[in-house]
Coordinates of C-alpha atoms in Angstrom, one line a residue:
Chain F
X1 CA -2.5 -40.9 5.8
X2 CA 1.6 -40.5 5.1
X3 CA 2.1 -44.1 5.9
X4 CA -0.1 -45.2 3.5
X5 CA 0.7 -43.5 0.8
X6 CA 5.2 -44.1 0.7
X7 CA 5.4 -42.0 -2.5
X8 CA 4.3 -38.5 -0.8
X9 CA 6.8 -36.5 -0.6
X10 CA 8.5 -34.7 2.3
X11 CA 9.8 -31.3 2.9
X12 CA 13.4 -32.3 1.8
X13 CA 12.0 -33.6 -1.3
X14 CA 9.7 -30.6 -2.5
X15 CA 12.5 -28.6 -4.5
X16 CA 11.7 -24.5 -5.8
X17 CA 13.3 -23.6 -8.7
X18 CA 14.6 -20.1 -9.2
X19 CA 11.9 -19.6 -12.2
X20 CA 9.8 -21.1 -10.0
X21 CA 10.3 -19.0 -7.3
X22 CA 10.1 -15.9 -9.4
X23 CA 6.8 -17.1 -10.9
X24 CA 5.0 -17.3 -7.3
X25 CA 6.6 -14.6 -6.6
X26 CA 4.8 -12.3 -9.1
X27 CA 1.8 -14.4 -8.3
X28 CA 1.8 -13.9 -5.0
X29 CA 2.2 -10.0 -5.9
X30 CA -0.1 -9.6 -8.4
X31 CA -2.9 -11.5 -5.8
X32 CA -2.0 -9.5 -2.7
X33 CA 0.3 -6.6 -3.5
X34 CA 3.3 -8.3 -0.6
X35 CA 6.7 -8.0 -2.2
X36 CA 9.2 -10.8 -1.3
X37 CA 12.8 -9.6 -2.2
X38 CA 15.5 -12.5 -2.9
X39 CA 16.7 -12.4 0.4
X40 CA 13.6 -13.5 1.6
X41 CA 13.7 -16.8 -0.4
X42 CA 14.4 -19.1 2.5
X43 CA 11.0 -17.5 4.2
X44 CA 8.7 -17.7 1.2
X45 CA 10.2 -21.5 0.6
X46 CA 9.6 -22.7 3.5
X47 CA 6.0 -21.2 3.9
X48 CA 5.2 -22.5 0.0
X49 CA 6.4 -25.8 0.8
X50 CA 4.3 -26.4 4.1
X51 CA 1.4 -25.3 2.1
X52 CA 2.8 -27.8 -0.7
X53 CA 3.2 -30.8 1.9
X54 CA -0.5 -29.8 3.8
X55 CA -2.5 -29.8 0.7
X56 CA -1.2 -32.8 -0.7
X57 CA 0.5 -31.9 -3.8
X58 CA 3.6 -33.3 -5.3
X59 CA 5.7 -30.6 -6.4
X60 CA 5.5 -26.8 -6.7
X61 CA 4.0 -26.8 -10.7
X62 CA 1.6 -29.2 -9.4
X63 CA 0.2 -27.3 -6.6
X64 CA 1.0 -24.0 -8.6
X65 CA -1.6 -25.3 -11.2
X66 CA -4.4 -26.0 -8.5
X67 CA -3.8 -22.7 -7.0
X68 CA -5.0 -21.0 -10.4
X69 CA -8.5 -23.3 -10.0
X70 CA -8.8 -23.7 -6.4
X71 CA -10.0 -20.4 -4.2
X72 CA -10.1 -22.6 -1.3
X73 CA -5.8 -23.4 -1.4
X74 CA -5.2 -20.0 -3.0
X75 CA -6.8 -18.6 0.5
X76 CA -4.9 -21.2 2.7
X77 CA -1.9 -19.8 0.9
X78 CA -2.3 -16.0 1.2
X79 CA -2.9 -17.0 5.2
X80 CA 0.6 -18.5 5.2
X81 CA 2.2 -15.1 4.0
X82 CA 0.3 -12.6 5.8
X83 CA 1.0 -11.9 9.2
X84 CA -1.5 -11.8 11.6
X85 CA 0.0 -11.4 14.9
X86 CA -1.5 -8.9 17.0
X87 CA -3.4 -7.6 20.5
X88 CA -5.6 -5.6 22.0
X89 CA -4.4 -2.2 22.4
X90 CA -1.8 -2.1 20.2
X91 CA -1.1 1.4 19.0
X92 CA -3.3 2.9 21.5
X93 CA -1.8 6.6 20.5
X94 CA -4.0 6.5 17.9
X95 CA -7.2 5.3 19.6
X96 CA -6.2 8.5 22.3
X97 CA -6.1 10.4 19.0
X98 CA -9.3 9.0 17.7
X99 CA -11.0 10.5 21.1
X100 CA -9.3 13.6 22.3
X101 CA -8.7 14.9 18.5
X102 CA -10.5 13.3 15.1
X103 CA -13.9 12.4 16.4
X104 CA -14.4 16.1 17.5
X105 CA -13.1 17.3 13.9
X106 CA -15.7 14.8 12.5
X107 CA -18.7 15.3 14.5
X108 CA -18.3 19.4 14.4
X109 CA -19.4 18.4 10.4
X110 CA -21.5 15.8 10.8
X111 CA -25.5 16.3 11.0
X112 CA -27.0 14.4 13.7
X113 CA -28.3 10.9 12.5
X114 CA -25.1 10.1 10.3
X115 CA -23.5 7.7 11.4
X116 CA -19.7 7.8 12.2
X117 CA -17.9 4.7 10.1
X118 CA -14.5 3.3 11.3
X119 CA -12.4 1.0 9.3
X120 CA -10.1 -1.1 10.9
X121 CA -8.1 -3.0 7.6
X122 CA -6.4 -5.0 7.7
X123 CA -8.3 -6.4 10.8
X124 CA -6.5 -9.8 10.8
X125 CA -8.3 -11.7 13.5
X126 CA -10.7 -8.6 15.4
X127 CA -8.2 -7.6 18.0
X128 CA -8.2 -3.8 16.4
X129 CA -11.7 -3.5 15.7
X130 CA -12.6 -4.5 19.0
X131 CA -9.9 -2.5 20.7
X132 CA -11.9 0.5 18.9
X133 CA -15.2 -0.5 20.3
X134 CA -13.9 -0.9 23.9
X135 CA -11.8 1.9 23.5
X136 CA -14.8 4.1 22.6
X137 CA -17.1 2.8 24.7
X138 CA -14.2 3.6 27.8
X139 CA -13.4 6.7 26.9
X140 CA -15.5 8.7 24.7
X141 CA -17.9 10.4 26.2
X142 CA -20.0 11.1 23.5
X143 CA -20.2 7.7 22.5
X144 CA -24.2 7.5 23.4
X145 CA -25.2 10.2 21.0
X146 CA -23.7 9.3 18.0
X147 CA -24.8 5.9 15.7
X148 CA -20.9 4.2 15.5
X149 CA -20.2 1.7 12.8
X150 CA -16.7 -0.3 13.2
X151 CA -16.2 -2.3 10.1
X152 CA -13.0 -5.1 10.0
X153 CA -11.4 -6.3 6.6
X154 CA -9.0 -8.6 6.0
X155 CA -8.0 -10.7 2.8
X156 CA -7.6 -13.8 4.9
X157 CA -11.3 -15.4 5.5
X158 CA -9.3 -17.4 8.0
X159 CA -8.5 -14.4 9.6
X160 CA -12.2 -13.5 9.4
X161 CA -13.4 -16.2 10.6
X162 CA -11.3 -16.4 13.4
X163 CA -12.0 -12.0 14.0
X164 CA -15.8 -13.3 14.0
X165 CA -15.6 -16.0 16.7
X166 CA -14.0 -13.9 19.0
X167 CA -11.9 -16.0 21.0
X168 CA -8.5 -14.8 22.0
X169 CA -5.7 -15.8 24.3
X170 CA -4.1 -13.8 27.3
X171 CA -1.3 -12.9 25.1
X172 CA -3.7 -11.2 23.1
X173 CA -4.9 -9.5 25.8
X174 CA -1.7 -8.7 27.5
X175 CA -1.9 -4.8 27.1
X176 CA -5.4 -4.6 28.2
X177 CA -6.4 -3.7 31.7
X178 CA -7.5 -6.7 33.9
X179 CA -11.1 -5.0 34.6
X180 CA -11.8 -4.4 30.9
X181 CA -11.0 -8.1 30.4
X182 CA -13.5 -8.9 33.1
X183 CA -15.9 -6.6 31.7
X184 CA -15.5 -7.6 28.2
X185 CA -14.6 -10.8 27.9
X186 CA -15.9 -14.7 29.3
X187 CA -13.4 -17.0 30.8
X188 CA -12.9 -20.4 28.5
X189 CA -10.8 -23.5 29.3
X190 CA -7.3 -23.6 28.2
X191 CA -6.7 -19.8 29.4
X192 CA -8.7 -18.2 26.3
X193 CA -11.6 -15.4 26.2
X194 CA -14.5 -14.5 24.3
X195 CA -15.2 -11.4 23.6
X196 CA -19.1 -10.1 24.6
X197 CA -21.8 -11.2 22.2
X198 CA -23.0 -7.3 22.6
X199 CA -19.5 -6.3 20.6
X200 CA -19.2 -9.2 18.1
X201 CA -22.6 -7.9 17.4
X202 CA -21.3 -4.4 16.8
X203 CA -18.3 -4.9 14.3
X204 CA -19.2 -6.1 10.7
X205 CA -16.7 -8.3 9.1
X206 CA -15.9 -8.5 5.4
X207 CA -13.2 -9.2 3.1
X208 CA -11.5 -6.7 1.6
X209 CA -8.0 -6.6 -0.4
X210 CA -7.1 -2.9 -0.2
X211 CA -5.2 -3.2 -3.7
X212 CA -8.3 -4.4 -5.2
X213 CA -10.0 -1.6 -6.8
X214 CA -13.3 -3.9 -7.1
X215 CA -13.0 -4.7 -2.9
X216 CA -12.5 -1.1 -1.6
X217 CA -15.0 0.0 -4.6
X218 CA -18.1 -1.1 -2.6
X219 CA -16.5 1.4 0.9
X220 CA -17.9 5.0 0.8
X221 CA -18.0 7.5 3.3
X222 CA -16.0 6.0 5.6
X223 CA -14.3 8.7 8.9
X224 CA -11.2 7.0 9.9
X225 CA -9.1 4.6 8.4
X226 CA -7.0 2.6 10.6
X227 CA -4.7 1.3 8.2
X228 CA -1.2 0.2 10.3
X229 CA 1.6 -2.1 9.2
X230 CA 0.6 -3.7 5.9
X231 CA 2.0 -1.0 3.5
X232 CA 5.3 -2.0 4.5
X233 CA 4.6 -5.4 2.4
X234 CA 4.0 -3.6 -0.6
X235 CA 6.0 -1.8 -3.3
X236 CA 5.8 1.2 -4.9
X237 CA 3.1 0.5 -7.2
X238 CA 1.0 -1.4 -4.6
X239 CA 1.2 1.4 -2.0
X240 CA 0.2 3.6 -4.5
X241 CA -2.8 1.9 -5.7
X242 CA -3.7 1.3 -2.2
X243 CA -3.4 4.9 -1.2
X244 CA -5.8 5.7 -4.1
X245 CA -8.0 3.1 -2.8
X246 CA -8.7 4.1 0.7
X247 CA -8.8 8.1 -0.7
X248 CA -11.9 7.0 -2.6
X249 CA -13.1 5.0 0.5
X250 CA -12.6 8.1 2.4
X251 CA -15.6 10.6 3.3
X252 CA -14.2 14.2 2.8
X253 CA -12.2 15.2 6.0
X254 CA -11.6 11.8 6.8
X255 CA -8.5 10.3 8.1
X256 CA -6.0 7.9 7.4
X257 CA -4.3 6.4 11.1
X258 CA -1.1 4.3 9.4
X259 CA 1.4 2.5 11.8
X260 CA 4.0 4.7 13.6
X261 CA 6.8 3.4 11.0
X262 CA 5.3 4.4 7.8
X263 CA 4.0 8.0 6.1
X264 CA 2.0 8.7 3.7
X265 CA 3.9 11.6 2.7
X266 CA 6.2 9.1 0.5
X267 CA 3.4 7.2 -0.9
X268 CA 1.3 9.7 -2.1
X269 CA 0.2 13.5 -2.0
X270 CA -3.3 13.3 -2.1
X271 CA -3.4 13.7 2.3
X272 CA -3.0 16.5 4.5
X273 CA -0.5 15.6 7.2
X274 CA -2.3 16.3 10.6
X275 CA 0.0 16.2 13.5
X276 CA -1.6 15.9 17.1
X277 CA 0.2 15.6 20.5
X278 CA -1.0 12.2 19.9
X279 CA 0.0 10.8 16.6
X280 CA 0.4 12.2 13.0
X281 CA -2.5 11.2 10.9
X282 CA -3.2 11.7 7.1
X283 CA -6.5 13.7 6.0
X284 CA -8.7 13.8 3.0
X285 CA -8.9 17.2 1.9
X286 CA -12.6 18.4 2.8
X287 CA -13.5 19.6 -0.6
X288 CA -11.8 17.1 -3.2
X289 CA -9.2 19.2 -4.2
X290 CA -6.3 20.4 -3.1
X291 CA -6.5 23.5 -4.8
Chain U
X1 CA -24.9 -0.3 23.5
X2 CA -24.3 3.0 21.0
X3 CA -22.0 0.6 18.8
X4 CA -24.2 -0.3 15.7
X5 CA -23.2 -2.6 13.2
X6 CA -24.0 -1.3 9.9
X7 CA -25.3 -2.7 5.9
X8 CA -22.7 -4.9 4.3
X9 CA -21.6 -2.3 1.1
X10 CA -24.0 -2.1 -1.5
X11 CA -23.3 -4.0 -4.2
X12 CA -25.9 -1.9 -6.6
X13 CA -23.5 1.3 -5.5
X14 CA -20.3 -0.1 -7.1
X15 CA -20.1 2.2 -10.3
X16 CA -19.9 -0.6 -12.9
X17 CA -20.8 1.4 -16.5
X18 CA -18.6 0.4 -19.3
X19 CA -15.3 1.8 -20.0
X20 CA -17.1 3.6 -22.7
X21 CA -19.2 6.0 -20.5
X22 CA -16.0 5.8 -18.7
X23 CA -14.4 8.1 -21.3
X24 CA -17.1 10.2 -21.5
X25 CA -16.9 10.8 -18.0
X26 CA -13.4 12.0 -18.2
X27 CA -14.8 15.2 -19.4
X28 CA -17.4 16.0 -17.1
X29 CA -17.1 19.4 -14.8
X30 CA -17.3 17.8 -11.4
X31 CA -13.8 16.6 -10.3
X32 CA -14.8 13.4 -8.3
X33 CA -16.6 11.9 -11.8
X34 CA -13.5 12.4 -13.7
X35 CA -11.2 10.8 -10.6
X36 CA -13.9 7.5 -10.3
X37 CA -13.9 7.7 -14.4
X38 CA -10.3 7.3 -14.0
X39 CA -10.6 4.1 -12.1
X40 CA -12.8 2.5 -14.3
X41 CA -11.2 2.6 -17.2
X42 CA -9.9 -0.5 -17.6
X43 CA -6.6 -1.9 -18.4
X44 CA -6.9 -2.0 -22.4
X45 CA -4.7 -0.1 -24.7
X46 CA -7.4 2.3 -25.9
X47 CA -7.1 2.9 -21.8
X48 CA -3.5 4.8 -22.0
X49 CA -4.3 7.1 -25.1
X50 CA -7.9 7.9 -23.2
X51 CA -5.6 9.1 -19.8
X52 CA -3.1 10.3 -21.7
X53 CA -5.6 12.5 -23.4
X54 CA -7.4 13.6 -19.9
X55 CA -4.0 14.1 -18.4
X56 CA -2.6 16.3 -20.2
X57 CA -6.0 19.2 -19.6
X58 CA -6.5 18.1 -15.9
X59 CA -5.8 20.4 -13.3
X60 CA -7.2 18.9 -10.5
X61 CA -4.8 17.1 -8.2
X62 CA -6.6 14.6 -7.2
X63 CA -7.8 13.6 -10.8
X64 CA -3.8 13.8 -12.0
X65 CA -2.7 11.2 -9.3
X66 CA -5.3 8.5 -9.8
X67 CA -4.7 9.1 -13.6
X68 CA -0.7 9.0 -13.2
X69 CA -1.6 5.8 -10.8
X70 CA -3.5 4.2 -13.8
X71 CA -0.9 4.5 -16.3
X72 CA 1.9 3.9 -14.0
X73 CA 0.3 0.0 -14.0
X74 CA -0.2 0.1 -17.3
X75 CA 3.2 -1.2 -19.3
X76 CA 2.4 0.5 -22.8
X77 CA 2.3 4.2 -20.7
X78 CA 5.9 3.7 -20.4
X79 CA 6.5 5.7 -23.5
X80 CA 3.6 7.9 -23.4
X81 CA 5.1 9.2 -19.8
X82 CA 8.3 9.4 -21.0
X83 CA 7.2 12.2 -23.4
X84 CA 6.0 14.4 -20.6
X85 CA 9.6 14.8 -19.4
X86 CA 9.3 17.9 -22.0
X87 CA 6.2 19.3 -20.8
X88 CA 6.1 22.6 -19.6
X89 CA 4.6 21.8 -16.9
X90 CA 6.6 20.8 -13.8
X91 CA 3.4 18.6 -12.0
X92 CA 3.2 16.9 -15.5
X93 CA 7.4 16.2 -15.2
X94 CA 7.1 14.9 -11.6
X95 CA 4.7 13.1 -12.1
X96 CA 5.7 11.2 -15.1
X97 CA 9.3 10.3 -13.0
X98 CA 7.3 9.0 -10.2
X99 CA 5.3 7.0 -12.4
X100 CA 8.3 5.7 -14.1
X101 CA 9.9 5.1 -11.5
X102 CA 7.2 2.5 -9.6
X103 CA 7.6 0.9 -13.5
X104 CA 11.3 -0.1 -13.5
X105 CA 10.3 -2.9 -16.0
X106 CA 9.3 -0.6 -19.0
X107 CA 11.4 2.2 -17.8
X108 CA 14.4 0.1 -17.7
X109 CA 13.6 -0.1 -21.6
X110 CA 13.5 3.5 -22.3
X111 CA 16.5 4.6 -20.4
X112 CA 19.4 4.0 -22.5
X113 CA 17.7 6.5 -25.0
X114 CA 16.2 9.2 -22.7
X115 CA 19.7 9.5 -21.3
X116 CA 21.4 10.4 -24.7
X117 CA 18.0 12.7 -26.3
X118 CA 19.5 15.7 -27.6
X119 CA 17.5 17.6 -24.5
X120 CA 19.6 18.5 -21.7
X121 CA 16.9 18.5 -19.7
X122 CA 15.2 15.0 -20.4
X123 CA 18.0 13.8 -19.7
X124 CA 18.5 15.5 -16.4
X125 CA 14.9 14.1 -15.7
X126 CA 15.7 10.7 -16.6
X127 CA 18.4 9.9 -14.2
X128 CA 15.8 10.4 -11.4
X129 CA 14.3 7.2 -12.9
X130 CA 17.2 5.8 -13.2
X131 CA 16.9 5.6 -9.4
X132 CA 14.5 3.1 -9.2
X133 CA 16.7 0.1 -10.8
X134 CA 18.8 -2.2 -9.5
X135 CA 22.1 -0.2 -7.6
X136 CA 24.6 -2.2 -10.7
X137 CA 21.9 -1.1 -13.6
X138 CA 21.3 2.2 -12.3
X139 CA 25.4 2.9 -11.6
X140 CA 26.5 1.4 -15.4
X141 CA 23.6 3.7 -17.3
X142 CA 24.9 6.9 -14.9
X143 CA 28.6 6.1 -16.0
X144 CA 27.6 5.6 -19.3
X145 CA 26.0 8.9 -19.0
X146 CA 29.0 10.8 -17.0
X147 CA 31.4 10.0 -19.6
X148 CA 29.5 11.3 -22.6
X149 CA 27.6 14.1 -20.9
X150 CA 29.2 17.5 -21.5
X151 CA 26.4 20.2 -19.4
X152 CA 27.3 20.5 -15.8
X153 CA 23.9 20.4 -14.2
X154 CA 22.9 17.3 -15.9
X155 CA 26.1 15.9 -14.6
X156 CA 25.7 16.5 -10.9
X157 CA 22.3 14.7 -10.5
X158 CA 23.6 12.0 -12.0
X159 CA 26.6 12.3 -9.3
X160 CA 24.0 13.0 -6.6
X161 CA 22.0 9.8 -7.6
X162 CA 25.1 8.0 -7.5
X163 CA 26.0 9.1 -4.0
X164 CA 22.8 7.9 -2.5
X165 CA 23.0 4.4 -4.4
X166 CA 26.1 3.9 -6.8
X167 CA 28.1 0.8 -6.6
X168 CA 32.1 0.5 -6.6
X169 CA 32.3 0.9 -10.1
X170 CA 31.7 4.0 -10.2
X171 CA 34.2 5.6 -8.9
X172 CA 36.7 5.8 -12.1
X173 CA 33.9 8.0 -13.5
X174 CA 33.7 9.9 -10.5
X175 CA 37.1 10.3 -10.0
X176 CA 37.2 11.2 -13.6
X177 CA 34.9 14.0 -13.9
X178 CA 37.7 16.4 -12.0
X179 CA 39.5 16.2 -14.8
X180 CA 37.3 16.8 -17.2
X181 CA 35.7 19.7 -15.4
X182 CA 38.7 21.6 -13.5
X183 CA 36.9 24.7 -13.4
X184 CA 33.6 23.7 -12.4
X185 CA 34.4 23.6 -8.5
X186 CA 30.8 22.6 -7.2
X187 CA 30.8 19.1 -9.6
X188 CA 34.4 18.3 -8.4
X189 CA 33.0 18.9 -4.5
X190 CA 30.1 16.2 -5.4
X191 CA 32.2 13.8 -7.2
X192 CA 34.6 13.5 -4.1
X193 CA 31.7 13.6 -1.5
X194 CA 30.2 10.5 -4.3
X195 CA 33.3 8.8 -4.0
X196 CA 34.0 9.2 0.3
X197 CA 29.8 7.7 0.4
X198 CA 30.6 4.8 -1.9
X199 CA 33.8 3.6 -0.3
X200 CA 33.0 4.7 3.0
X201 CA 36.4 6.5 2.9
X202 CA 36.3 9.2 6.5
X203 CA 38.4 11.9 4.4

């Protein structure tokens, strides 16, 4: 406890040097593939030293040389800087899309008895692969004859965790119709929800870092990628890795759904840009080749 | 409930043969065992001579950016890229400058003397990297460049660059090029549309 221990340090106390700050930095990058520019200091500072403070370390070189041995703080940590914010329904362009456009594209080439595989990374804490599912299950009419497999990744096991226990407040649910809630979800105390055991059943969780070569290495044949607002993090070099990533992930034909602020066509020109009333999505090339 | 929840990943699928068979793999006929040959390469320095080697004979798209990816995170490619700014081939030219140019640390290196090779041309190439350094680098290495650099075309992309992301001090150079060039009517016209970007100046 603080009090009985005087000579912990506070937040005042926990000082970043600029090498210092540069050093996380680059670790931070090299971990996760988010870029922090300078201007950003304050933000990454203040984040570092709450970590710093909760975990009990005295300074940043100390808790810099337990991050290197401790997987446990290094996770903590990479929760701090990712953002996790999110709700039900967010983006729900692309889910129309999904429906009214890709599945048809994907189904027309599909034999009967392969399944259909959605990826929803990152997933953060479930409210995008379970927006899928319901989404599906509302509005796809088809959804009985086909074998559906939504998969969520995130790099932050918290995250996953969290995605797996399938509680959520009404601000997470703020953009979903009341009778879905009802249908969907159980009333807790303190104005939460849990989703439906039947659909926490139905999405598989896993941890995936989509620069990670080894992660998205195990992911084949997957049909749609909904991939939205994490690129931004990145630089250059990330983006670019992570665009190769998810192209190998990719079953031929397969599609990329990004958020409505970034393109693909800047990071790399492996996709076909597919534009429906909808959205514009990013395609695999059905042979692999653009030739 | 037609949702299924499907097999964690396969571990046993993850292609994990050595870097070796790697290379051998590099040459086989069927595009998508070059590309995932590619990504298993590793990060060694036998790794950039082996994708330099494949690059070079690969025609497949696909194949070219995964191998342009690899090298582009691979420091010691720095100079091996650089040397495709002579190839014939234009995909081979892009896509060393877009690799180069997500490498600002080794490319930062090289710049100084791809901007004064004898080539017109690499040197034309090279101030498109130059576009991926801080504005102050990037604006003193196109200056240095302007006020050396006698062929016109290779002049105007570096005055094009510097509209987009040149700093105050540029504008001497700028200014200066007019003089230099009083016939050349199109350079003068890019200079002054540099200079109204870079100050903000309406007119």
């Amino acid at each position: 406890m603080p009090a009985d221990k005087p000579d912990r340090p506070d937040s005042t106390e926990i000082r970043i040097a600029d090498h210092e700050f540069r050093r996380f930095r680059d670790f931070l990058y090299r971990r996760t593939g988010i870029v922090f520019s300078d201007a950003q200091r304050a933000y990454v500072e203040r984040r570092l030293t709450d970590r710093i403070l909760a975990a009990g370390s005295r300074s940043f070189s100390e808790h810099f040389a337990r991050l290197l041995v401790e997987p446990d703080e290094l996770e903590r940590l990479i929760s701090a800087f990712t953002v996790n914010e999110t709700y039900f329904y967010r983006e729900d362009y692309q889910l129309r899309c999904l429906t009214s456009n890709l599945l048809d594209r994907i189904t027309a080439r599909k034999r009967r008895g392969q399944p259909i595989r959605l990826w929803s990374v990152p997933c953060s804490t479930g409210e995008e692969p379970y927006s899928i599912a319901i989404w599906l299950l509302e509005n796809w009419s088809r959804v009985d004859s086909w074998d559906i497999e939504i998969i969520g990744s995130d790099i932050d096991v918290r995250a996953l965790d969290a995605a797996q226990d399938g509680v959520y407040s009404e601000r997470s649910l703020m953009r979903l119709p009341r009778p879905l809630v009802a249908k969907y979800f159980t009333a807790m105390d303190g104005g939460r929800y849990r989703i439906d055991e039947a659909l926490r059943g139905s999405v598989q969780f896993s941890q995936v870092n989509i620069i990670d070569q080894a992660d998205t290495g195990r992911w084949r044949d997957i049909d749609v990628v909904f991939c939205r607002n994490v690129l931004i993090y990145f630089d250059d070099m990330a983006r670019r890795t992570a665009a190769n990533n998810l192209y190998d992930c990719l079953a031929p034909g397969g599609y990329i759904c990004l958020g409505h602020t970034e393109s693909m066509s800047r990071i790399s020109p492996l996709f076909h840009v597919c534009r429906f009333p909808e959205a514009i999505v990013y395609q695999k090339p059905w042979e692999d080749s653009h030739a | 409930m037609p949702l299924i929840r499907g097999s964690p990943p396969d571990a046993a699928r993850e292609d994990s043969r050595s870097p070796g068979a790697a290379r051998d793999d590099l040459r086989s006929d069927d595009p998508l065992v070059r590309r995932r040959a590619v990504r298993r390469l590793g990060d060694g320095p036998e790794a950039v001579a082996a994708l330099m080697t494949a690059l070079r004979t690969e025609r497949e798209p696909a194949v070219r950016e995964a191998i342009l990816t690899a090298l582009a995170a691979l420091p010691d490619a720095a100079g091996p890229l650089a040397s495709l700014l002579r190839s014939q081939d234009a995909g081979l030219r892009n896509g060393a400058i877009e690799a180069l140019q997500t490498m600002p640390g080794p490319a930062r290196l090289l710049l100084p003397g791809l901007l004064s090779d004898r080539d017109a041309d690499v040197r034309l190439l090279s101030a498109e990297i130059a576009r991926c350094l801080p504005a102050g680098e990037a604006t003193a290495l196109l200056c240095g460049l302007l006020e050396r650099e006698n062929d016109v075309n290779v002049c105007t992309t570096a005055v094009e660059i510097l509209a987009e992301i040149g700093t105050p001090d540029a504008v001497p150079v700028l200014r200066g090029l007019t003089r230099r060039f009083p016939t050349t009517q199109v350079l003068g016209f890019a200079a002054d549309v540099a200079v109204k970007r870079i100050t903000g100046a309406q007119n």
